[in-house]
Coordinates of C-alpha atoms and ligand atoms in Angstrom, one line a residue:
X1 CA -24.0 13.0 -18.5
X2 CA -26.2 10.9 -16.2
X3 CA -24.8 10.3 -12.7
X4 CA -22.6 7.3 -12.4
X5 CA -23.1 4.1 -10.4
X6 CA -20.4 1.7 -9.9
X7 CA -20.8 -2.1 -9.2
X8 CA -17.7 -4.0 -8.0
X9 CA -18.0 -7.8 -8.2
X10 CA -16.2 -9.4 -5.4
X11 CA -18.2 -12.5 -4.4
X12 CA -16.0 -15.1 -6.0
X13 CA -14.4 -17.7 -3.8
X14 CA -10.7 -17.5 -5.2
X15 CA -10.4 -21.3 -4.7
X16 CA -6.9 -21.2 -6.4
X17 CA -5.5 -18.8 -3.7
X18 CA -5.6 -21.7 -1.1
X19 CA -6.3 -19.1 1.4
X20 CA -8.9 -18.7 4.3
X21 CA -9.1 -15.1 3.2
X22 CA -11.4 -14.0 0.4
X23 CA -9.4 -13.5 -2.8
X24 CA -10.1 -9.7 -3.0
X25 CA -8.5 -9.0 0.5
X26 CA -5.1 -10.2 -0.7
X27 CA -2.7 -7.3 -1.0
X28 CA -1.1 -5.9 -4.1
X29 CA 1.4 -3.1 -3.4
X30 CA 0.5 -3.3 0.3
X31 CA -3.3 -2.8 -0.3
X32 CA -6.1 -5.3 -0.7
X33 CA -7.1 -5.9 -4.3
X34 CA -10.6 -4.6 -3.8
X35 CA -9.3 -1.3 -2.2
X36 CA -7.4 -0.6 -5.4
X37 CA -10.7 -0.9 -7.3
X38 CA -12.6 1.3 -4.7
X39 CA -10.1 4.0 -4.8
X40 CA -10.2 4.1 -8.6
X41 CA -14.1 4.0 -8.6
X42 CA -14.1 6.8 -5.9
X43 CA -11.8 8.9 -8.1
X44 CA -14.6 9.2 -10.7
X45 CA -16.9 10.9 -8.1
X46 CA -19.7 8.4 -8.5
X47 CA -23.2 8.9 -7.0
X48 CA -22.9 5.4 -5.5
X49 CA -20.5 2.5 -5.3
X50 CA -22.0 -1.0 -4.5
X51 CA -19.7 -4.0 -3.8
X52 CA -21.2 -7.5 -4.4
X53 CA -19.8 -9.9 -1.8
X54 CA -20.4 -13.5 -0.8
X55 CA -17.5 -15.7 -0.2
X56 CA -15.7 -14.8 3.1
X57 CA -19.0 -13.4 4.4
X58 CA -18.7 -10.1 6.2
X59 CA -15.0 -9.9 6.2
X60 CA -15.0 -7.9 2.9
X61 CA -17.5 -5.2 4.1
X62 CA -15.6 -5.1 7.5
X63 CA -12.3 -4.6 5.9
X64 CA -13.5 -1.9 3.6
X65 CA -15.3 0.0 6.2
X66 CA -13.6 3.3 5.6
X67 CA -14.9 3.5 2.2
X68 CA -18.2 5.1 1.2
X69 CA -19.7 2.1 -0.4
X70 CA -22.9 0.1 -0.1
X71 CA -23.0 -3.7 -0.2
X72 CA -25.1 -6.5 -1.8
X73 CA -24.9 -10.2 -0.7
X74 CA -24.8 -12.6 -3.4
X75 CA -25.5 -16.1 -1.9
X76 CA -25.1 -18.6 -3.6
X77 CA -22.9 -17.3 -6.6
X78 CA -24.7 -18.2 -9.7
X79 CA -22.5 -16.1 -12.2
X80 CA -21.5 -12.6 -13.1
X81 CA -25.0 -11.7 -14.4
X82 CA -26.6 -12.9 -11.1
X83 CA -24.0 -10.9 -9.2
X84 CA -25.0 -7.7 -10.9
X85 CA -28.7 -8.5 -10.3
X86 CA -28.0 -8.4 -6.6
X87 CA -26.8 -4.9 -6.9
X88 CA -29.2 -3.2 -9.3
X89 CA -32.1 -2.8 -6.9
X90 CA -29.8 -0.2 -5.1
X91 CA -29.3 1.8 -8.3
X92 CA -31.5 4.6 -9.7
X93 CA -32.9 4.3 -13.4
X94 CA -31.5 7.7 -14.2
X95 CA -27.9 6.7 -14.0
X96 CA -25.3 4.9 -15.8
X97 CA -23.6 1.7 -14.3
X98 CA -19.9 0.8 -14.5
X99 CA -19.1 -2.8 -13.7
X100 CA -15.8 -3.4 -12.1
X101 CA -14.1 -6.5 -10.6
X102 CA -12.5 -6.8 -7.2
X103 CA -9.9 -9.0 -8.5
X104 CA -8.9 -6.7 -11.4
X105 CA -7.0 -4.2 -9.2
X106 CA -5.0 -2.1 -11.6
X107 CA -7.7 -0.6 -13.8
X108 CA -6.8 3.0 -14.3
X109 CA -9.1 6.2 -13.8
X110 CA -7.9 7.4 -17.3
X111 CA -9.3 4.3 -19.0
X112 CA -12.6 4.4 -17.3
X113 CA -12.8 8.1 -18.2
X114 CA -12.3 7.3 -21.7
X115 CA -15.3 4.8 -21.5
X116 CA -17.3 7.6 -19.9
X117 CA -16.6 9.8 -22.9
X118 CA -17.8 7.2 -25.4
X119 CA -21.4 8.4 -25.1
X120 CA -23.4 5.3 -25.9
X121 CA -25.9 3.3 -23.9
X122 CA -23.5 0.4 -23.6
X123 CA -19.6 0.5 -23.8
X124 CA -17.5 -2.6 -23.5
X125 CA -13.7 -2.4 -22.5
X126 CA -12.0 -5.0 -24.8
X127 CA -8.4 -5.8 -25.5
X128 CA -6.9 -7.6 -28.5
X129 CA -4.8 -10.6 -27.2
X130 CA -2.4 -12.7 -29.1
X131 CA -3.4 -15.6 -26.8
X132 CA -7.0 -15.1 -25.8
X133 CA -7.4 -18.5 -24.2
X134 CA -10.0 -18.4 -21.1
X135 CA -11.6 -15.1 -22.0
X136 CA -14.9 -14.3 -23.6
X137 CA -14.6 -13.3 -27.3
X138 CA -16.2 -10.3 -28.7
X139 CA -18.4 -11.3 -31.6
X140 CA -18.9 -8.7 -34.4
X141 CA -20.8 -8.8 -37.6
X142 CA -19.5 -8.2 -41.3
X143 CA -20.0 -4.4 -40.7
X144 CA -17.8 -4.7 -37.6
X145 CA -20.6 -4.0 -35.2
X146 CA -20.5 -5.9 -31.9
X147 CA -23.4 -8.5 -31.7
X148 CA -22.5 -10.4 -28.6
X149 CA -20.0 -11.9 -26.4
X150 CA -19.3 -15.7 -26.3
X151 CA -17.7 -17.4 -23.4
X152 CA -14.8 -19.7 -24.3
X153 CA -16.7 -22.7 -23.0
X154 CA -19.7 -21.9 -25.2
X155 CA -17.6 -20.9 -28.3
X156 CA -17.4 -22.5 -31.7
X157 CA -14.0 -23.2 -33.1
X158 CA -14.2 -20.3 -35.3
X159 CA -15.1 -18.1 -32.6
X160 CA -12.2 -19.2 -30.5
X161 CA -10.0 -17.8 -33.2
X162 CA -11.2 -14.3 -32.4
X163 CA -8.4 -12.2 -30.6
X164 CA -10.6 -9.5 -29.3
X165 CA -11.6 -10.4 -25.8
X166 CA -14.0 -9.2 -23.2
X167 CA -12.2 -7.7 -20.2
X168 CA -15.5 -7.8 -18.3
X169 CA -15.6 -4.1 -17.6
X170 CA -18.6 -2.4 -19.0
X171 CA -20.6 0.8 -18.8
X172 CA -24.4 0.4 -19.3
X173 CA -27.3 2.7 -19.0
X174 CA -28.9 1.5 -15.8
X175 CA -32.5 1.3 -17.1
X176 CA -31.3 -0.8 -20.0
X177 CA -29.2 -3.0 -17.7
X178 CA -32.0 -3.7 -15.5
X179 CA -34.3 -4.7 -18.5
X180 CA -31.7 -7.0 -19.9
X181 CA -30.7 -8.6 -16.6
X182 CA -34.4 -9.5 -16.2
X183 CA -34.2 -11.6 -19.4
X184 CA -31.0 -13.5 -18.5
X185 CA -31.1 -17.4 -18.6
X186 CA -28.5 -20.0 -17.5
X187 CA -28.7 -22.2 -20.5
X188 CA -24.9 -22.5 -21.1
X189 CA -21.9 -24.6 -20.7
X190 CA -21.5 -23.4 -17.1
X191 CA -25.1 -23.2 -16.0
X192 CA -24.5 -19.7 -14.9
X193 CA -26.2 -16.4 -15.4
X194 CA -23.7 -14.6 -17.6
X195 CA -23.4 -10.8 -17.5
X196 CA -22.1 -10.9 -21.0
X197 CA -25.4 -12.2 -22.3
X198 CA -26.8 -8.5 -21.9
X199 CA -24.8 -7.5 -24.9
X200 CA -26.9 -9.7 -27.2
X201 CA -30.0 -8.6 -25.5
X202 CA -29.2 -5.0 -25.9
X203 CA -28.4 -5.5 -29.6
X204 CA -31.8 -7.2 -30.0
X205 CA -33.3 -4.0 -28.9
X206 CA -31.4 -2.0 -31.4
X207 CA -28.8 -0.7 -29.1
X208 CA -25.4 0.1 -30.8
X209 CA -22.4 -1.3 -28.6
X210 CA -19.4 0.8 -28.2
X211 CA -15.9 -0.5 -27.3
X212 CA -12.8 1.2 -26.0
X213 CA -9.5 -0.2 -25.1
X214 CA -7.2 0.3 -22.0
X215 CA -3.9 2.2 -22.3
X216 CA -2.2 -0.9 -20.9
X217 CA -3.1 -4.4 -20.9
X218 CA -1.9 -5.0 -17.3
X219 CA -4.8 -2.7 -16.3
X220 CA -7.3 -5.6 -16.9
X221 CA -5.3 -8.4 -15.6
X222 CA -7.3 -10.4 -13.1
X223 CA -5.9 -12.4 -10.1
X224 CA -6.8 -16.0 -9.7
X225 CA -3.7 -17.4 -7.9
X226 CA -0.6 -16.4 -6.0
X227 CA 1.4 -16.7 -9.2
X228 CA -0.6 -14.1 -11.0
X229 CA -0.6 -11.8 -8.0
X230 CA 3.3 -12.0 -7.8
X231 CA 3.5 -11.2 -11.5
X232 CA 1.0 -8.3 -11.3
X233 CA 2.9 -7.0 -8.2
X234 CA 6.0 -7.0 -10.3
X235 CA 4.3 -5.1 -13.1
X236 CA 3.0 -2.6 -10.9
X237 CA 6.3 -1.9 -9.1
X238 CA 7.9 -1.6 -12.7
X239 CA 5.3 0.9 -13.6
X240 CA 5.9 2.9 -10.5
X241 CA 9.7 2.7 -10.8
X242 CA 9.6 3.9 -14.4
X243 CA 7.4 6.8 -13.3
X244 CA 10.0 7.8 -10.7
X245 CA 12.9 7.6 -13.2
X246 CA 10.8 9.9 -15.6
X247 CA 10.7 12.5 -12.8
X248 CA 14.5 12.3 -12.5
X249 CA 14.9 10.2 -9.4
X250 CA 17.9 8.1 -9.4
X251 CA 17.3 4.4 -8.8
X252 CA 20.3 2.2 -8.5
X253 CA 18.1 -0.7 -9.8
X254 CA 14.5 0.0 -10.9
X255 CA 13.8 -3.7 -10.5
X256 CA 14.8 -3.7 -6.9
X257 CA 12.4 -1.0 -5.3
X258 CA 8.9 -1.5 -3.8
X259 CA 6.5 1.3 -3.3
X260 CA 3.4 0.2 -1.4
X261 CA 1.8 3.6 -1.2
X262 CA 2.7 7.0 -2.4
X263 CA 6.3 8.2 -2.7
X264 CA 7.0 11.7 -3.5
X265 CA 10.4 12.9 -4.2
X266 CA 12.2 16.3 -4.6
X267 CA 15.1 16.9 -7.0
X268 CA 18.3 14.8 -7.1
X269 CA 17.0 12.0 -5.0
X270 CA 19.0 8.8 -4.9
X271 CA 17.7 5.4 -3.9
X272 CA 19.8 2.4 -3.5
X273 CA 18.7 -1.1 -4.0
X274 CA 16.1 -3.1 -2.0
X275 CA 14.3 -0.3 -0.3
X276 CA 10.6 -0.4 0.5
X277 CA 8.4 2.6 0.8
X278 CA 5.0 2.2 2.5
X279 CA 2.0 4.6 3.0
X280 CA 2.9 8.3 2.3
X281 CA 6.4 9.1 2.1
X282 CA 8.0 12.4 1.1
X283 CA 11.6 12.7 0.4
X284 CA 13.1 16.2 0.0
X285 CA 15.7 17.5 -2.5
X286 CA 19.0 15.7 -2.5
X287 CA 18.0 13.0 -0.2
X288 CA 19.9 9.8 -0.3
X289 CA 18.5 6.5 0.8
X290 CA 20.9 3.6 1.4
X291 CA 20.4 0.0 0.5
X292 CA 17.7 -2.0 2.1
X293 CA 15.8 0.7 4.0
X294 CA 12.1 0.4 5.0
X295 CA 10.5 3.8 5.3
X296 CA 6.7 4.1 6.1
X297 CA 4.6 7.3 6.5
X298 CA 7.5 9.6 6.9
X299 CA 8.9 12.8 5.7
X300 CA 12.6 13.2 5.0
X301 CA 13.8 16.8 4.4
X302 CA 16.5 18.1 2.0
X303 CA 19.9 16.9 2.1
X304 CA 19.4 14.1 4.6
X305 CA 21.2 10.8 4.0
X306 CA 19.8 7.5 5.3
X307 CA 22.4 4.9 5.5
X308 CA 21.6 1.1 4.7
X309 CA 19.4 -1.1 6.8
X310 CA 17.5 1.7 8.5
X311 CA 13.9 1.4 9.5
X312 CA 11.7 4.6 9.8
X313 CA 8.0 4.5 10.7
X314 CA 5.6 7.5 11.2
X315 CA 8.6 9.9 11.7
X316 CA 9.6 13.3 10.5
X317 CA 13.4 14.0 9.8
X318 CA 14.7 17.4 9.2
X319 CA 17.3 18.7 6.8
X320 CA 20.9 17.4 6.4
X321 CA 20.5 14.7 9.1
X322 CA 22.6 11.3 9.0
X323 CA 20.5 8.4 9.9
X324 CA 21.8 4.8 10.1
X325 CA 23.2 2.4 9.2
X326 CA 20.9 0.2 11.3
X327 CA 18.8 3.0 12.8
X328 CA 15.3 2.5 14.0
X329 CA 12.9 5.5 14.1
X330 CA 9.6 4.6 15.6
X331 CA 6.3 6.4 15.5
X332 CA 6.3 9.9 16.9
X333 CA 9.9 10.6 16.2
X334 CA 10.7 14.3 15.3
X335 CA 14.2 15.1 14.3
X336 CA 15.2 18.8 13.5
X337 CA 18.0 19.7 11.2
X338 CA 21.6 18.2 11.3
X339 CA 20.7 15.6 13.7
X340 CA 22.9 12.4 13.7
X341 CA 21.6 9.1 14.6
X342 CA 23.9 6.1 14.2
X343 CA 23.8 2.4 14.4
X344 CA 21.6 0.4 16.6
X345 CA 19.9 3.5 18.0
X346 CA 16.1 3.3 18.6
X347 CA 14.0 6.4 18.9
X348 CA 10.3 6.5 19.9
X349 CA 7.8 9.4 20.4
X350 CA 10.7 11.8 21.0
X351 CA 11.8 15.2 19.6
X352 CA 15.4 15.9 19.0
X353 CA 16.5 19.5 18.2
X354 CA 19.1 20.8 15.9
X355 CA 22.7 19.3 15.7
X356 CA 22.2 16.7 18.5
X357 CA 23.8 13.3 18.0
X358 CA 23.1 9.8 19.2
X359 CA 25.7 7.8 17.3
X360 CA 25.7 4.4 18.9
X361 CA 23.5 1.8 20.6
X362 CA 20.8 3.8 22.4
X363 CA 17.1 3.6 23.4
X364 CA 15.5 7.1 23.3
X365 CA 11.9 6.8 24.3
X366 CA 9.4 9.6 25.3
X367 CA 12.2 12.1 25.3
X368 CA 12.7 15.7 24.5
X369 CA 16.2 16.6 23.6
X370 CA 17.5 20.1 23.0
X371 CA 20.1 21.3 20.5
X372 CA 23.7 20.4 20.3
X373 CA 23.3 17.4 22.8
X374 CA 25.6 14.4 22.6
X375 CA 24.1 11.2 23.7
X376 CA 26.8 8.9 24.4
X377 CA 27.1 5.3 23.2
X378 CA 24.7 2.9 25.1
X379 CA 22.5 5.7 26.7
X380 CA 19.1 4.4 27.6
X381 CA 15.8 6.4 28.7
X382 CA 14.2 4.2 31.2
X383 CA 10.7 5.4 30.3
X384 CA 8.5 2.6 31.6
X385 CA 8.1 1.3 35.2
X386 CA 6.1 -1.5 34.1
X387 CA 2.8 0.3 34.2
X388 CA 3.2 3.9 33.0
X389 CA 5.4 5.8 30.6
X390 CA 7.3 9.0 31.7
X391 CA 9.2 11.6 29.8
X392 CA 12.9 12.5 29.8
X393 CA 13.8 16.0 29.2
X394 CA 17.3 17.0 28.2
X395 CA 18.2 20.7 27.7
X396 CA 20.5 22.3 25.1
X397 CA 24.2 21.6 25.1
X398 CA 24.0 18.5 27.4
X399 CA 26.8 16.0 27.2
X400 CA 25.7 12.5 28.3
X401 CA 28.4 10.0 29.0
X402 CA 28.3 6.5 27.5
X403 CA 26.4 3.8 29.2
X404 CA 24.1 6.1 31.1
X405 CA 20.5 5.3 32.2
X406 CA 18.2 8.2 32.5
X407 CA 15.3 7.0 34.8
X408 CA 12.1 9.1 33.8
X409 CA 10.4 11.3 34.7
X410 CA 13.8 13.3 34.8
X411 CA 15.1 16.5 33.5
X412 CA 18.7 17.0 32.7
X413 CA 19.2 20.7 32.6
X414 CA 21.0 22.7 29.8
X415 CA 24.7 22.5 29.8
X416 CA 24.9 19.4 32.2
X417 CA 27.5 16.8 31.8
X418 CA 26.6 13.4 32.9
X419 CA 29.5 11.0 33.8
X420 CA 29.6 7.8 31.9
X421 CA 28.0 4.8 33.5
X422 CA 25.7 6.9 35.6
X423 CA 22.1 6.1 36.6
X424 CA 20.3 9.4 36.8
X425 CA 17.2 9.4 38.9
X426 CA 16.9 13.0 40.0
X427 CA 16.9 16.2 37.9
X428 CA 20.4 17.7 37.4
X429 CA 21.3 21.4 37.7
X430 CA 22.6 23.3 34.6
X431 CA 26.2 23.4 33.7
X432 CA 27.4 21.0 36.3
X433 CA 28.9 17.5 36.1
X434 CA 26.5 15.1 37.7
X435 CA 27.4 11.3 38.1
X436 CA 26.3 8.4 40.1
X437 CA 29.1 5.9 40.1
X438 CA 30.9 3.8 42.8
X439 CA 34.4 4.9 43.4
X440 CA 36.9 2.9 41.6
X441 CA 39.4 0.9 43.8
X442 CA 42.3 -1.3 43.2
X443 CA 43.6 -4.1 45.7
X444 CA 47.4 -4.2 45.9
X445 CA 49.0 -7.5 45.9
X446 CA 45.9 -9.4 44.6
X447 CA 46.7 -12.3 42.4
X448 CA 44.6 -14.2 40.0
X449 CA 43.3 -17.7 41.1
X450 CA 45.2 -20.6 39.5
X451 CA 43.8 -23.8 38.5
X452 CA 44.2 -26.6 41.1
X453 CA 46.1 -29.6 39.9
Ligands
UD1_501 C1 -15.7 -13.3 -17.1 C2 -16.5 -12.9 -18.4 C3 -15.4 -13.1 -19.5 C4 -14.4 -12.3 -19.5 C5 -13.6 -12.5 -18.2 C6 -12.6 -11.6 -17.9 C7 -18.8 -13.6 -17.8 C8 -19.8 -14.7 -18.1 N1 -17.6 -13.8 -18.4 O1 -15.5 -14.7 -17.2 O2 -16.2 -12.8 -20.9 O3 -13.4 -12.5 -20.6 O4 -14.5 -12.4 -17.0 O5 -11.8 -12.0 -16.8 O6 -19.0 -12.6 -17.1 N2 -18.1 -13.1 -9.5 C9 -19.1 -12.8 -8.6 N3 -20.3 -13.7 -8.4 C10 -20.4 -14.7 -9.3 C11 -19.5 -15.0 -10.3 C12 -18.3 -14.2 -10.4 O7 -19.0 -11.9 -7.7 O8 -21.4 -15.5 -9.1 C13 -17.1 -12.2 -9.7 C14 -15.7 -13.0 -9.5 O9 -15.4 -12.8 -8.1 C15 -14.7 -12.4 -10.4 C16 -15.6 -11.9 -11.5 O10 -17.0 -11.9 -11.0 O11 -14.3 -11.2 -9.6 C17 -15.4 -12.7 -12.7 O12 -15.8 -13.9 -12.5 P1 -15.2 -15.2 -13.2 O13 -15.9 -16.4 -12.9 O14 -13.8 -15.2 -12.9 O15 -15.5 -14.9 -14.8 P2 -14.8 -15.6 -16.0 O16 -15.3 -16.9 -16.1 O17 -13.3 -15.3 -16.0
CA502 CA1 -16.7 -18.4 -14.5

């Protein structure tokens, strides 16, 4: 098989998005439309990927900088054929070229593989649609061979009855594509250089046109407005939810989960309604996620329960932990096994060892906490002096009374007990009670003021 080149058309304006942003940079499942296409293209191990951009200027190449792709500017935009013309100078003749679209985000690798297997000089991806309005129609002769594609605006009434439509996605021998593109004209209803006209030009050279069909129609749905974007988002979420159910994950409602990235689950995982998973999330065996949690780039190990309304970002949670409700784990949080984190507890850039607890209303930032530590309600690490951040170190078996401030840098030695309401500014010795608290006093005979008449 000849090496593969991929051209991604992404120069269009996207007028109907009513946005300052180019259409292909709008997100589906948390990722720009064109990034979905680039990921799929790259999964085919192509020799080269070239993105044709135009509207929105350099914003598309800049946003896609992490991809190994080249770019071709199309300015002005004179049609899909003209767009491909801008990219072909970058391609070698001894290759085959796959044309994809930056606004058709859900094309699947499997379908493209099937096109690559078809073996002809030109293969079109087509779909039979009960309502083909707006699409180019595949025109076949009496023997069923493809003879061309006619755009709806150029079609006769009889041609408009054809239900087989052009998805736009095609695979062509690069030398043949180059020859045909050189002959394109714009004498049509839209005054554009149509890529679809290469089909008729190839047929005129005696080329047989192959067609294949995608496994699912949603793979070829394009985005022109926010409504189509919202519909395709739901479709994709449903596809992902169905896949999770098929793996044995319990979803309280498959219509109320959003996966914006990659969610991997062990056995007997249960996910309640309204949860959002972003980036790469791994859930171990028997993990339970309560309602309305947002979990991003995190690992949650076996047996851990996340109670409702918790927010977890770039964190690692050990086995058999209890998190939430209303917990917030910020980047750099590492919790070992059996840790309990309760409501309105915020943890950042901190490591908490086995069986320690912070059950209520705390801020733990830049801290290292040992095992079996009890962090009382309202405890706060004062990690920031307005200019720099400092660490708080808490040894094993420490008990921190409620409403304590730990002014970093500070070390609370193993076995320490801190009296409630303390402001700890100096290191504490092990196994002793430390507290900083003004003595309680009472004033005998004192009476409350009374309101003057
Ligand atoms: C095209 C096909 C039509 C097919 C349909 C599928 C042609 C002539 N027609 O029609 O047969 O059924 O797609 O959706 O190809 N683009 C550029 N530069 C341009 C013009 C377009 O980059 O100058 C990009 C657009 O950003 C878009 C894609 O090409 O991603 C398709 O362009 P669009 O104008 O939407 O094509 P259709 O008229 O829908
Ligand atoms: Ca058009």
